[in-house]
Amino acid sequence: MARDLSGRGHQVIFYSGAQFEERVQATGVGFRAFPESVDFDFRDLDTHFPERAALPPGRARAAFELKEIAIKSIPSHVRRLQEILAAFPADVLISEQTFFAPLAAVRAASREVRPRLVTLGIFSPMFQSVDTAPHGAAAAPMPGPDGVMRNVALNAEARRNFAEIQAVANAAFTSAGSHLDGYLFDTVLRHSDYYLQLTVPGFEYPRSDAPSHFRFIGAIPPALGAATYELPPWWPELSQQRPVVALTQGTFANADFTELLAPAIRGLADLDVLVVAATAREDGPEMLRQAVGETPDNVRVAGFVPFDRLLPLSDVLVTNGGYGGVQVALQYGVPIVAAGAGEDKPEVGARVEWSGVGMNLRTGTPRSSEVREAVRTIVGDSRYRSRAQALRKEFGEYQPFDAIAAVVEAG
């Protein structure tokens, strides 16, 4: 996004963790680092927060991360953003739905001088709706009056369960010279000038009560790796007759390959498929070999593999269900086996099942037999690929960079 907006002639400052400075500056835009006190390395959060390590992936860990990382850092980020905006009076702040400091900064400024706030939905929507169960329930829509009654009751229960975190958020906004006027995630929606969801309607539950500034814009295309990626010797095998199964645990929850990659490899070892395990880390191949032992003959292991090269040759993606990775797969019409826990992964898996583009294993630690049967089902049932191809066509109808530029230039 930064590269595209800069290419359109806009001045862009990118505010992020210091570890991303080199990558950001390579796009040609300005960079400002987080304050050191809240610049947490997402690759090693347990060092910053030792108590996190004792929490298994799921709701308890997600609540801890939301409170300790996303919310308590708000005052420090707001002060830094105010310093940046004093020297660089931006017209627009573009952020994502769980980075709350821009919302707090905008709420602390007068409407006459504040920048417009554009929120990007990089996860499934977290604001509540009469048409959906609350985020975290991982429950598909239920039609009719019974569904509305269920949703109203579950949403009220979710707000009650969120009360402790809401109180921490209220205090953080107040400490930053700002204020919240309602449920945290609803406030993000209500006070954004635009809320741009990075998917298409075919993958998201309908919400009749969503405001007009909530819009679908498709998904950001994957970074093109064709120019720089050196193809491994086994790459021509991907174009042979047997189905190709891509495996990934994403770029965040990939510290323990015994959760998904290892059982998936064992489960697929004697199927007539070619398995590509993309570990998304330099030491990933060796880590995976330690987790699996002897690598089966039909498995190819890699560190970083550009998905714009791999997915067009794949028949199934087995994934822990990161929102962005699933959107990329659907841009290429690849059906999905989702096996995720933590963050918003159960919500993504529920949408994979609801939209018909794949199977949801409802666990982040599936058995080998579960992965095996899911892959066999998807390879053998053309309805999954047909539905994924239909979403591929839907994604093709959206131009996300143009949509972002349009709201930036709206004035």
PDB file of N, CA and C in Angstrom, residues 103 117-119 187-195 213:
ATOM      1  N   LEU A 103      -6.754   5.473  16.372  1.00  0.00           N
ATOM      2  CA  LEU A 103      -8.101   5.848  16.805  1.00  0.00           C
ATOM      3  C   LEU A 103      -8.032   6.758  18.018  1.00  0.00           C
ATOM      4  N   LEU A 117      -9.379   9.012   9.354  1.00  0.00           N
ATOM      5  CA  LEU A 117      -8.941   7.692   9.803  1.00  0.00           C
ATOM      6  C   LEU A 117      -9.510   6.622   8.882  1.00  0.00           C
ATOM      7  N   VAL A 118      -8.622   5.858   8.273  1.00  0.00           N
ATOM      8  CA  VAL A 118      -8.997   4.729   7.428  1.00  0.00           C
ATOM      9  C   VAL A 118      -8.548   3.457   8.141  1.00  0.00           C
ATOM     10  N   THR A 119      -9.490   2.612   8.480  1.00  0.00           N
ATOM     11  CA  THR A 119      -9.187   1.356   9.157  1.00  0.00           C
ATOM     12  C   THR A 119      -9.262   0.208   8.165  1.00  0.00           C
ATOM     13  N   THR A 187     -16.419   0.869  18.537  1.00  0.00           N
ATOM     14  CA  THR A 187     -15.889   2.227  18.448  1.00  0.00           C
ATOM     15  C   THR A 187     -14.933   2.367  17.285  1.00  0.00           C
ATOM     16  N   VAL A 188     -14.125   1.342  17.042  1.00  0.00           N
ATOM     17  CA  VAL A 188     -13.212   1.375  15.891  1.00  0.00           C
ATOM     18  C   VAL A 188     -14.001   1.593  14.617  1.00  0.00           C
ATOM     19  N   LEU A 189     -15.103   0.873  14.456  1.00  0.00           N
ATOM     20  CA  LEU A 189     -15.935   1.036  13.263  1.00  0.00           C
ATOM     21  C   LEU A 189     -16.600   2.403  13.243  1.00  0.00           C
ATOM     22  N   ARG A 190     -17.201   2.792  14.347  1.00  0.00           N
ATOM     23  CA  ARG A 190     -18.022   4.004  14.374  1.00  0.00           C
ATOM     24  C   ARG A 190     -17.206   5.258  14.083  1.00  0.00           C
ATOM     25  N   HIS A 191     -15.972   5.313  14.565  1.00  0.00           N
ATOM     26  CA  HIS A 191     -15.197   6.541  14.434  1.00  0.00           C
ATOM     27  C   HIS A 191     -14.153   6.500  13.313  1.00  0.00           C
ATOM     28  N   SER A 192     -14.166   5.438  12.518  1.00  0.00           N
ATOM     29  CA  SER A 192     -13.361   5.438  11.300  1.00  0.00           C
ATOM     30  C   SER A 192     -14.123   6.191  10.219  1.00  0.00           C
ATOM     31  N   ASP A 193     -13.408   6.973   9.439  1.00  0.00           N
ATOM     32  CA  ASP A 193     -14.060   7.621   8.302  1.00  0.00           C
ATOM     33  C   ASP A 193     -14.352   6.607   7.196  1.00  0.00           C
ATOM     34  N   TYR A 194     -13.457   5.622   7.077  1.00  0.00           N
ATOM     35  CA  TYR A 194     -13.668   4.501   6.167  1.00  0.00           C
ATOM     36  C   TYR A 194     -13.160   3.244   6.861  1.00  0.00           C
ATOM     37  N   TYR A 195     -13.879   2.148   6.685  1.00  0.00           N
ATOM     38  CA  TYR A 195     -13.450   0.852   7.197  1.00  0.00           C
ATOM     39  C   TYR A 195     -13.423  -0.076   5.984  1.00  0.00           C
ATOM     40  N   HIS A 213     -19.808   3.335   5.378  1.00  0.00           N
ATOM     41  CA  HIS A 213     -18.364   3.497   5.259  1.00  0.00           C
ATOM     42  C   HIS A 213     -17.610   2.184   5.481  1.00  0.00           C
TER      43      HIS A 213
END
